[in-house]
PDB file of C-alpha atoms in Angstrom:
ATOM      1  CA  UNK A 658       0.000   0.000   0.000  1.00  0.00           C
ATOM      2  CA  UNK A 659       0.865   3.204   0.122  1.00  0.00           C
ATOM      3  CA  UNK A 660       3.183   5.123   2.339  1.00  0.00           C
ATOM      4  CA  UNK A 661       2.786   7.987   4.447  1.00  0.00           C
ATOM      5  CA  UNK A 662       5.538   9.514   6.464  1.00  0.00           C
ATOM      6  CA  UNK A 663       5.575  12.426   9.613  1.00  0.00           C
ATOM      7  CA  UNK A 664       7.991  14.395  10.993  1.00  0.00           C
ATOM      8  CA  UNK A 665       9.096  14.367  13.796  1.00  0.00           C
ATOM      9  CA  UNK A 666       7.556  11.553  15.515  1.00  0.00           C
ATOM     10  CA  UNK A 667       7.853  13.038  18.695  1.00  0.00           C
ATOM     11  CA  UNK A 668       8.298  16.832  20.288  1.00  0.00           C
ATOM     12  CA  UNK A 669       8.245  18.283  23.320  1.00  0.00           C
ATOM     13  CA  UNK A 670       8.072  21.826  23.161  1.00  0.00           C
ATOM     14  CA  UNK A 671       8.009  24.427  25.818  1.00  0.00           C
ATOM     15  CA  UNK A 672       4.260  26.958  25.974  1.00  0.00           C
ATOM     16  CA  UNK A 673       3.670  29.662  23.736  1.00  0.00           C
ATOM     17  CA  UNK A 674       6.505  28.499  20.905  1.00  0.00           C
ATOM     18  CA  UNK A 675       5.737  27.278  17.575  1.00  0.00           C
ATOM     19  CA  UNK A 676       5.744  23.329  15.659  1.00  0.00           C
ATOM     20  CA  UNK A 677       5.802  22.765  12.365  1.00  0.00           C
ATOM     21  CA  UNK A 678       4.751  18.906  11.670  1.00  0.00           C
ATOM     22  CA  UNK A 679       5.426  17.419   8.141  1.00  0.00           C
ATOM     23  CA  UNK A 680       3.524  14.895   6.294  1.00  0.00           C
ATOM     24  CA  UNK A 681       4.761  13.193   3.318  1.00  0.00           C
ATOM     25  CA  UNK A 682       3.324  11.086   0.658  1.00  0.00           C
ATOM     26  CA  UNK A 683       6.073   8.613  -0.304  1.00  0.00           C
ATOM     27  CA  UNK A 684       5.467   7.347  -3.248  1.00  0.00           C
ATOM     28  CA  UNK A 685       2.505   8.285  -4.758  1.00  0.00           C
ATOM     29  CA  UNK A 686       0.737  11.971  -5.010  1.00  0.00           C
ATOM     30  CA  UNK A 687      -2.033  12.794  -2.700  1.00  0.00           C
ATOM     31  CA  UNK A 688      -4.047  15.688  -3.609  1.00  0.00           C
ATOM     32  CA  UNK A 689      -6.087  16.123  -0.363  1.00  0.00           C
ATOM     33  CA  UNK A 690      -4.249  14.997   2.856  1.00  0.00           C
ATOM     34  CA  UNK A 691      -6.053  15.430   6.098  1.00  0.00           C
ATOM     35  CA  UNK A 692      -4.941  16.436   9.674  1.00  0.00           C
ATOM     36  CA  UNK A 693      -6.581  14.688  12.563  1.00  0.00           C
ATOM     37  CA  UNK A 694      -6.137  14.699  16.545  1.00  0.00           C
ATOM     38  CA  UNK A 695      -6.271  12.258  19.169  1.00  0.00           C
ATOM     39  CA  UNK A 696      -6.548  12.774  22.679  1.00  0.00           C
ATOM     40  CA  UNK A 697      -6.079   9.672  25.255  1.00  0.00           C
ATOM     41  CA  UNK A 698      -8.740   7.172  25.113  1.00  0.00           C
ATOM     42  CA  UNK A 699     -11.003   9.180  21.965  1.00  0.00           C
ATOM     43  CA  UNK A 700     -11.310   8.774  18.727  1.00  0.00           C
ATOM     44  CA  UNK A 701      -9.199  10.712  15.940  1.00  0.00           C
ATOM     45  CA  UNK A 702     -10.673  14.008  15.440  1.00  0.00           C
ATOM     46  CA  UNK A 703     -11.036  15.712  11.707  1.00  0.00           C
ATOM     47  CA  UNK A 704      -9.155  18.896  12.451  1.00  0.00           C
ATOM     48  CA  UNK A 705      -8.797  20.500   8.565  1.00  0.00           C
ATOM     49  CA  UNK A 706      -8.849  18.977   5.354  1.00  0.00           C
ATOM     50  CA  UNK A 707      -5.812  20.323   3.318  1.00  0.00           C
ATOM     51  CA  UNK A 708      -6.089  20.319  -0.782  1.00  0.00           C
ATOM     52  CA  UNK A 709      -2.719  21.671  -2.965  1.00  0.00           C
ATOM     53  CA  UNK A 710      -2.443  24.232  -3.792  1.00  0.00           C
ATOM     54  CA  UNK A 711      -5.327  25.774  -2.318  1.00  0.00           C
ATOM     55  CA  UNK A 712      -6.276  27.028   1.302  1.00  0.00           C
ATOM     56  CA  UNK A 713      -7.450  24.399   3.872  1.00  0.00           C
ATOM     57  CA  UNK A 714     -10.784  23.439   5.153  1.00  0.00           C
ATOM     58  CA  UNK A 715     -10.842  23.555   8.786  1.00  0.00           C
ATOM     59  CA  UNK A 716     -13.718  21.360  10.612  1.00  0.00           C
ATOM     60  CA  UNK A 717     -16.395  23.621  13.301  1.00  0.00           C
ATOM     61  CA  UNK A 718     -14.191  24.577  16.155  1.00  0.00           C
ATOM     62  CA  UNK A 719     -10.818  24.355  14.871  1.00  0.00           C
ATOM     63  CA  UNK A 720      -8.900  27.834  14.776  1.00  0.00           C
ATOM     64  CA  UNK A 721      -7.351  28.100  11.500  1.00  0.00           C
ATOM     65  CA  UNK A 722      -5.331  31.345  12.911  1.00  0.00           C
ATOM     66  CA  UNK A 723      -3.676  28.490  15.800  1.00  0.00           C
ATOM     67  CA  UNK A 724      -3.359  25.571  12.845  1.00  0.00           C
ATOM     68  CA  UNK A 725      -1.807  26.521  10.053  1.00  0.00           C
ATOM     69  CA  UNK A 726      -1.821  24.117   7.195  1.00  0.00           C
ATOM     70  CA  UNK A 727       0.114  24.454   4.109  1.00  0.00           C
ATOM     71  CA  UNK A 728      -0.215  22.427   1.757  1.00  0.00           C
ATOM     72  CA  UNK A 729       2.472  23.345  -1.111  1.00  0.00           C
ATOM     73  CA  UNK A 730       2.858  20.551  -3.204  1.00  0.00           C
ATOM     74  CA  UNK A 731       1.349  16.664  -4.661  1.00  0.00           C
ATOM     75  CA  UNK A 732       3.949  15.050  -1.309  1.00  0.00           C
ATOM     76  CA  UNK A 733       3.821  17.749   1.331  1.00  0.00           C
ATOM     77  CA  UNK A 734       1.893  19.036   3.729  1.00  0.00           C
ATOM     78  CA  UNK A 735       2.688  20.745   6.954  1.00  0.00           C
ATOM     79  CA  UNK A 736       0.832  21.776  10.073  1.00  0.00           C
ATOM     80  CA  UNK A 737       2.239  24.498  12.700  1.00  0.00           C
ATOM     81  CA  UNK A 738       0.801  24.827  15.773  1.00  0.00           C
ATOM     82  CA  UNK A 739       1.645  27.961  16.586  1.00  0.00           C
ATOM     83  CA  UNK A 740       2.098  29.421  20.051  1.00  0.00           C
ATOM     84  CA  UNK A 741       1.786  25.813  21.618  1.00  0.00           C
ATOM     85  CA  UNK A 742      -0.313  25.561  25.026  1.00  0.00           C
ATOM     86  CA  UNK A 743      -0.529  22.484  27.556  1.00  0.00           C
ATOM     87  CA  UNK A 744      -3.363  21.950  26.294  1.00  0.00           C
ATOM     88  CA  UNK A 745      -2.161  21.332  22.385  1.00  0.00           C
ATOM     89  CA  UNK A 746      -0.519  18.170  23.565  1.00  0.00           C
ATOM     90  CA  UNK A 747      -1.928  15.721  21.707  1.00  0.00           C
ATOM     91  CA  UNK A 748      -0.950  12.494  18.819  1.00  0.00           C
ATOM     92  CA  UNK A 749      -1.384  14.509  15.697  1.00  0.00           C
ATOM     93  CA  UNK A 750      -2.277  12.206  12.469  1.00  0.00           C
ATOM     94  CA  UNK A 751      -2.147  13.175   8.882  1.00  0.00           C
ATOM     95  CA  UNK A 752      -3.444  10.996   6.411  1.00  0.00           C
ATOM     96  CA  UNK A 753      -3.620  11.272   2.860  1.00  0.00           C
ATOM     97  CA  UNK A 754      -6.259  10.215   0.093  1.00  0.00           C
ATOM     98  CA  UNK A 755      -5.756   8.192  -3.000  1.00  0.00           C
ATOM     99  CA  UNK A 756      -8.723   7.196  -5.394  1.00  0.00           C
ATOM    100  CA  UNK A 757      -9.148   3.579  -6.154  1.00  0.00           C
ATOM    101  CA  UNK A 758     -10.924   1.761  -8.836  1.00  0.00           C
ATOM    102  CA  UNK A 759     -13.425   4.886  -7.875  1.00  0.00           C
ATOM    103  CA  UNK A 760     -13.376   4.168  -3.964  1.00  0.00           C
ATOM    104  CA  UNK A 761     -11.134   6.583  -1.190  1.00  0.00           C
ATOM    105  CA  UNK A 762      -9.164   5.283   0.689  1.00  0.00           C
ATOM    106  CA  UNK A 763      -6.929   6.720   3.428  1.00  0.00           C
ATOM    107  CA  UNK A 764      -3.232   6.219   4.299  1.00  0.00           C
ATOM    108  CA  UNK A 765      -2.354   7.021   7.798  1.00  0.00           C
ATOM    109  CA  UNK A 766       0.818   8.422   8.679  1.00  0.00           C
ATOM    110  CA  UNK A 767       2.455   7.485  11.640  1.00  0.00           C
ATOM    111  CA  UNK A 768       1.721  10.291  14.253  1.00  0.00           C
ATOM    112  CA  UNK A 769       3.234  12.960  15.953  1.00  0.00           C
ATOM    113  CA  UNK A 770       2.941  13.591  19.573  1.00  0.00           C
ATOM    114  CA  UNK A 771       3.154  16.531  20.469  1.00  0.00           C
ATOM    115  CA  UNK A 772       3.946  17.568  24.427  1.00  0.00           C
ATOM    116  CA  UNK A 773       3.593  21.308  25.447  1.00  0.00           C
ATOM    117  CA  UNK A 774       5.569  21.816  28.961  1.00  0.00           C
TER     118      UNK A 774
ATOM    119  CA  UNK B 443     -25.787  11.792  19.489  1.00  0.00           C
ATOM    120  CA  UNK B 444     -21.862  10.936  18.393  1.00  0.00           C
ATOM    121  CA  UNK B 445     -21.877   9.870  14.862  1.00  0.00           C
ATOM    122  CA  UNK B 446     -19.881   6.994  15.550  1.00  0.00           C
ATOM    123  CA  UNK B 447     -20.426   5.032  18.970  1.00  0.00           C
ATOM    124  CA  UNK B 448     -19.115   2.063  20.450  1.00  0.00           C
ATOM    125  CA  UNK B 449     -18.374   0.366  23.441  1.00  0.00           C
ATOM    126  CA  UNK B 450     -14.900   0.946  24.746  1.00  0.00           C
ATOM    127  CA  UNK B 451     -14.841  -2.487  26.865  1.00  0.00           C
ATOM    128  CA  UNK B 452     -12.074  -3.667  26.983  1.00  0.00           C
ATOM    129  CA  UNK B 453     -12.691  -6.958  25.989  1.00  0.00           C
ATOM    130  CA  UNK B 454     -10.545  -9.543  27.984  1.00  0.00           C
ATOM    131  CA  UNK B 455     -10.403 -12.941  26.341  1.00  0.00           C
ATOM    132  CA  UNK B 456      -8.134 -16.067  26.203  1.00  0.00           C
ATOM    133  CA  UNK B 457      -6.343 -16.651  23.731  1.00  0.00           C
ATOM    134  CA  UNK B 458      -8.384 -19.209  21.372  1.00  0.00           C
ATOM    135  CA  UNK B 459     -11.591 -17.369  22.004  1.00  0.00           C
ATOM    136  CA  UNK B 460     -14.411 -15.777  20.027  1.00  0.00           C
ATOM    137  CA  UNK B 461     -14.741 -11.913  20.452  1.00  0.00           C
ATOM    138  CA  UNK B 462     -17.513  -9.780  19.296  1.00  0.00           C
ATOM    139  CA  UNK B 463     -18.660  -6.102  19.520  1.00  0.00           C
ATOM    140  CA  UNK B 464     -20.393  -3.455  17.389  1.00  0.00           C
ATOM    141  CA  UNK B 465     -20.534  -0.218  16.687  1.00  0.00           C
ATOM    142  CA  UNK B 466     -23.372   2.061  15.868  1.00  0.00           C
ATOM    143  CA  UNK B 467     -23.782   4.841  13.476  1.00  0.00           C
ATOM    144  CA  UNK B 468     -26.120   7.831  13.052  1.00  0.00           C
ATOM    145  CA  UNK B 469     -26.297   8.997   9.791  1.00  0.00           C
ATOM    146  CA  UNK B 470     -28.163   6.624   7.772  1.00  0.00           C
ATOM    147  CA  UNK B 471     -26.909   7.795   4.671  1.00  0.00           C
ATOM    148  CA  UNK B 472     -23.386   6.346   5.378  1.00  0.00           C
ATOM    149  CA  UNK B 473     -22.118   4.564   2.547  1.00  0.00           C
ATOM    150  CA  UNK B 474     -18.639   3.217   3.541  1.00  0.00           C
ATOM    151  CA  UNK B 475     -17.843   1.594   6.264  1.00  0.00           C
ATOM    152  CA  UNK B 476     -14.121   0.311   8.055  1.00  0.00           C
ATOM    153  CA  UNK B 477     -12.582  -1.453  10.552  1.00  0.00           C
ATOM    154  CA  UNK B 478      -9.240   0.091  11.592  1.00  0.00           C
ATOM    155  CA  UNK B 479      -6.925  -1.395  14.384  1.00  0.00           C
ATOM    156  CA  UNK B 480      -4.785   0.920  16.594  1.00  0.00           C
ATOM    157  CA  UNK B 481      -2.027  -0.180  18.471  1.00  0.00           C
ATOM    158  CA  UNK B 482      -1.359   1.777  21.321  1.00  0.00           C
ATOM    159  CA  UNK B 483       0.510   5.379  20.381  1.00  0.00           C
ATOM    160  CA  UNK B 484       0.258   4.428  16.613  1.00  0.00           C
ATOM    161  CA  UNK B 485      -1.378   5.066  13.593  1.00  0.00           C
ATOM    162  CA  UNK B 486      -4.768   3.452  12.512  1.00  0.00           C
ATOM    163  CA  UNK B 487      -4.835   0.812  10.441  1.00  0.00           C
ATOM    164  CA  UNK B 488      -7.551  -0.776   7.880  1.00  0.00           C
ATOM    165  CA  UNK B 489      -8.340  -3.991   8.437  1.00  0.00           C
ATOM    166  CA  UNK B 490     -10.923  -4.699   6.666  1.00  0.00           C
ATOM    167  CA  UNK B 491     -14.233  -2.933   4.779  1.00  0.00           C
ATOM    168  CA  UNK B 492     -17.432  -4.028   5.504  1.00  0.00           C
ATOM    169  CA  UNK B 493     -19.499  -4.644   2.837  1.00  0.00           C
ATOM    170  CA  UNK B 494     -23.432  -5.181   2.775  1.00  0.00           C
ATOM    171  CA  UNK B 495     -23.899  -9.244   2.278  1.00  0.00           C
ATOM    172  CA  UNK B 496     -20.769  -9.087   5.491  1.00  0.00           C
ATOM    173  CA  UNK B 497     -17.315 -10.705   4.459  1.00  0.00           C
ATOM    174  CA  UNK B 498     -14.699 -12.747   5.873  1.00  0.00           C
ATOM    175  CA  UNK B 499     -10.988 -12.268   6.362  1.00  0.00           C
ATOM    176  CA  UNK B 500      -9.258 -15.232   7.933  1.00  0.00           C
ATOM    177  CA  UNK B 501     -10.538 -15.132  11.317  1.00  0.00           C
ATOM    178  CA  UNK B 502     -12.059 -11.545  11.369  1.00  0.00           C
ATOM    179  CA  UNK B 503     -15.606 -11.346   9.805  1.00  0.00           C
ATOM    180  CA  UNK B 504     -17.765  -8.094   9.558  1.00  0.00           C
ATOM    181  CA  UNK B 505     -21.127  -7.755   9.231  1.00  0.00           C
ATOM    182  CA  UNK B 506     -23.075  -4.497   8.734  1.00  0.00           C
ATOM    183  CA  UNK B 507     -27.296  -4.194   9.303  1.00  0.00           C
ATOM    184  CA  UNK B 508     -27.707  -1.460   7.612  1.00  0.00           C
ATOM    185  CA  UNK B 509     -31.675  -1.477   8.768  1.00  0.00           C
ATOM    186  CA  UNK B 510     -30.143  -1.198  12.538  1.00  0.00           C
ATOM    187  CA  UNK B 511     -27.403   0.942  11.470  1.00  0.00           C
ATOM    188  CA  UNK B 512     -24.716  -1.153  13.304  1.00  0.00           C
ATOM    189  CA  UNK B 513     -21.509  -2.990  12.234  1.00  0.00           C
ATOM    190  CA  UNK B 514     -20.025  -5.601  13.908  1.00  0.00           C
ATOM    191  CA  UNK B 515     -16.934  -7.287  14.051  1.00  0.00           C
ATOM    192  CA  UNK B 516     -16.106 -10.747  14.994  1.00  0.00           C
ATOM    193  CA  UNK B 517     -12.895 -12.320  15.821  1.00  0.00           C
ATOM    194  CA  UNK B 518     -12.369 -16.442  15.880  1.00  0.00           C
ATOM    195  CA  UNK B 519      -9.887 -18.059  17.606  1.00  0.00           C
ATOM    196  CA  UNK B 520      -7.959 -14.941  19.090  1.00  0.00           C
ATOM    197  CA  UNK B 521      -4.318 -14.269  18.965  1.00  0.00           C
ATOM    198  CA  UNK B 522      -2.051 -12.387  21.413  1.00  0.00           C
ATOM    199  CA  UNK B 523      -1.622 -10.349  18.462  1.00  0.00           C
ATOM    200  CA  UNK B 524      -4.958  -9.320  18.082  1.00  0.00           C
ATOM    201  CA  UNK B 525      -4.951  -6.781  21.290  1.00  0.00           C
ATOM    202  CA  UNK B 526      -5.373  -3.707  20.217  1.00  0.00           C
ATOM    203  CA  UNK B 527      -8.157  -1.007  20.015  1.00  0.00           C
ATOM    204  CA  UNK B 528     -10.565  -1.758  17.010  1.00  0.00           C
ATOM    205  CA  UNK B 529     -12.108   1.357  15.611  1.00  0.00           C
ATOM    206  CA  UNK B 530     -15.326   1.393  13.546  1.00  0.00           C
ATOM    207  CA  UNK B 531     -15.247   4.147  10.680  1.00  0.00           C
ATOM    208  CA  UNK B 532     -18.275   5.240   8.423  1.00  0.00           C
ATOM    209  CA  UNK B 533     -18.381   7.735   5.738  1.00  0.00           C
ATOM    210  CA  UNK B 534     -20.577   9.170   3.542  1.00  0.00           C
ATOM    211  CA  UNK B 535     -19.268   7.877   0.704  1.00  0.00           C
ATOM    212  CA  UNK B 536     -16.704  10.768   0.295  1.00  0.00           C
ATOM    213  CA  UNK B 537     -13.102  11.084   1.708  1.00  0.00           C
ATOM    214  CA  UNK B 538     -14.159  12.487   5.363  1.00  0.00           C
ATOM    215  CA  UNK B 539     -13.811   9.993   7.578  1.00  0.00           C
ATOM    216  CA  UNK B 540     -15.604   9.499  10.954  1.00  0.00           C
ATOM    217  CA  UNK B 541     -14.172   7.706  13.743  1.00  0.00           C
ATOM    218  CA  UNK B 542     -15.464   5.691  17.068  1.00  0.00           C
ATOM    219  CA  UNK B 543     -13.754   6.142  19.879  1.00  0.00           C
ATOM    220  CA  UNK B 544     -12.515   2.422  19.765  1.00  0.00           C
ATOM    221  CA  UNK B 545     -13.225  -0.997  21.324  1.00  0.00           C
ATOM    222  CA  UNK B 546     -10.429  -2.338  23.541  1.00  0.00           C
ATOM    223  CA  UNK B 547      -9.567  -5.761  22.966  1.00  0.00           C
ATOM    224  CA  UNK B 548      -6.936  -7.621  25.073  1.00  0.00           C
ATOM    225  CA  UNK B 549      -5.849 -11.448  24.313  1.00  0.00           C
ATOM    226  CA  UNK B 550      -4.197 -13.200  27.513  1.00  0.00           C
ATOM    227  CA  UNK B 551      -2.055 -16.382  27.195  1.00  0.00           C
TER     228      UNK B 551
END
């Protein structure tokens, strides 16, 4: 299947700085790639759907001012949190879409998670 | 309602057993539905779609009622590789995904 890759897989970061996470279609080009968050013990949470090339669409109650998704080309997609809080800490999951034989379907990448100190 | 609900057990089973649980859905124009498995601190992964007459995968088997709006997910002769969190995922037949919070299963020796 295909292959999705984040970076880093892991930060700790100290309250009120900046992350940039990356997400990475390997080998194949995604067109929409999707940014989701997971907090202990809940599902994975639609947080923006990101599109090349174009600006993202961020799901009811996500600030798109705090999450900024770029989205710059067919591989690459990055999300900053920007001026990181306790509560930001989270696992961080960007997927990205590839059309099948007509069908979506979803390639996770590994995670980030994220701790704000 | 959640759009997506199941029961978060966990489910504590021998290894060699039979393990069952469902999950529910709200929007009954859902086309697409998923099983994922998590492991713990990593990403989702499909395990199988669930189609409308059910299907089989080696020892997993999925059923869906879509008159009930539930999908369930049956494992045979459990593994110690099998514990993980199980998470049910419908869509709408588009590329948004929504996600259960998860069923925990755990296999002991």
């Amino acid at each position: 299947g295909a292959v999705v890759s984040q970076h880093p897989s892991w930060v700790i970061c100290k309250s009120g700085t900046s992350v940039k996470i990356e997400c990475r279609s390997l080998d194949f080009q995604a067109t929409t790639m999707f940014w989701y968050r997971q907090f202990p013990k809940q599902s994975l949470m639609l947080m923006a759907t990101s599109n090349e090339g174009s600006k993202a669409t961020y799901e009811q109650g996500v600030e798109k001012d705090k999450f900024l998704i770029n989205h710059a080309s067919l591989t690459l997609s990055t999300l900053t949190v920007t001026s990181a809080h306790p509560e930001d800490s989270s696992f961080y999951i960007c997927s990205a879409s590839v059309r099948l034989a007509g069908n979506y379907e979803q390639y996770f990448g590994p995670g980030t998670r994220l701790t704000v100190t | 309602r959640k759009e997506v609900e199941q029961d978060p057990g966990p489910f504590n089973v021998p290894e060699g057993a039979t393990v069952a649980f469902n999950c529910t859905y709200s929007n009954s124009a859902s086309q697409s539905f998923f099983w994922y498995r998590q492991d713990c601190r990593k990403e989702p992964k499909l395990l199988m779609s669930v189609y409308s007459s059910g299907n089989e995968d080696g020892r997993f088997t999925a059923q869906l009622n879509r008159a009930s709006q539930y999908i369930s997910l049956l494992i045979r002769d459990s593994k110690l590789s099998d514990s993980a969190t199980y998470l049910c995922v419908v869509t709408l037949g588009d590329y948004k995904l929504s996600f259960g919070a998860g069923t925990t299963v755990t296999v002991r020796a």
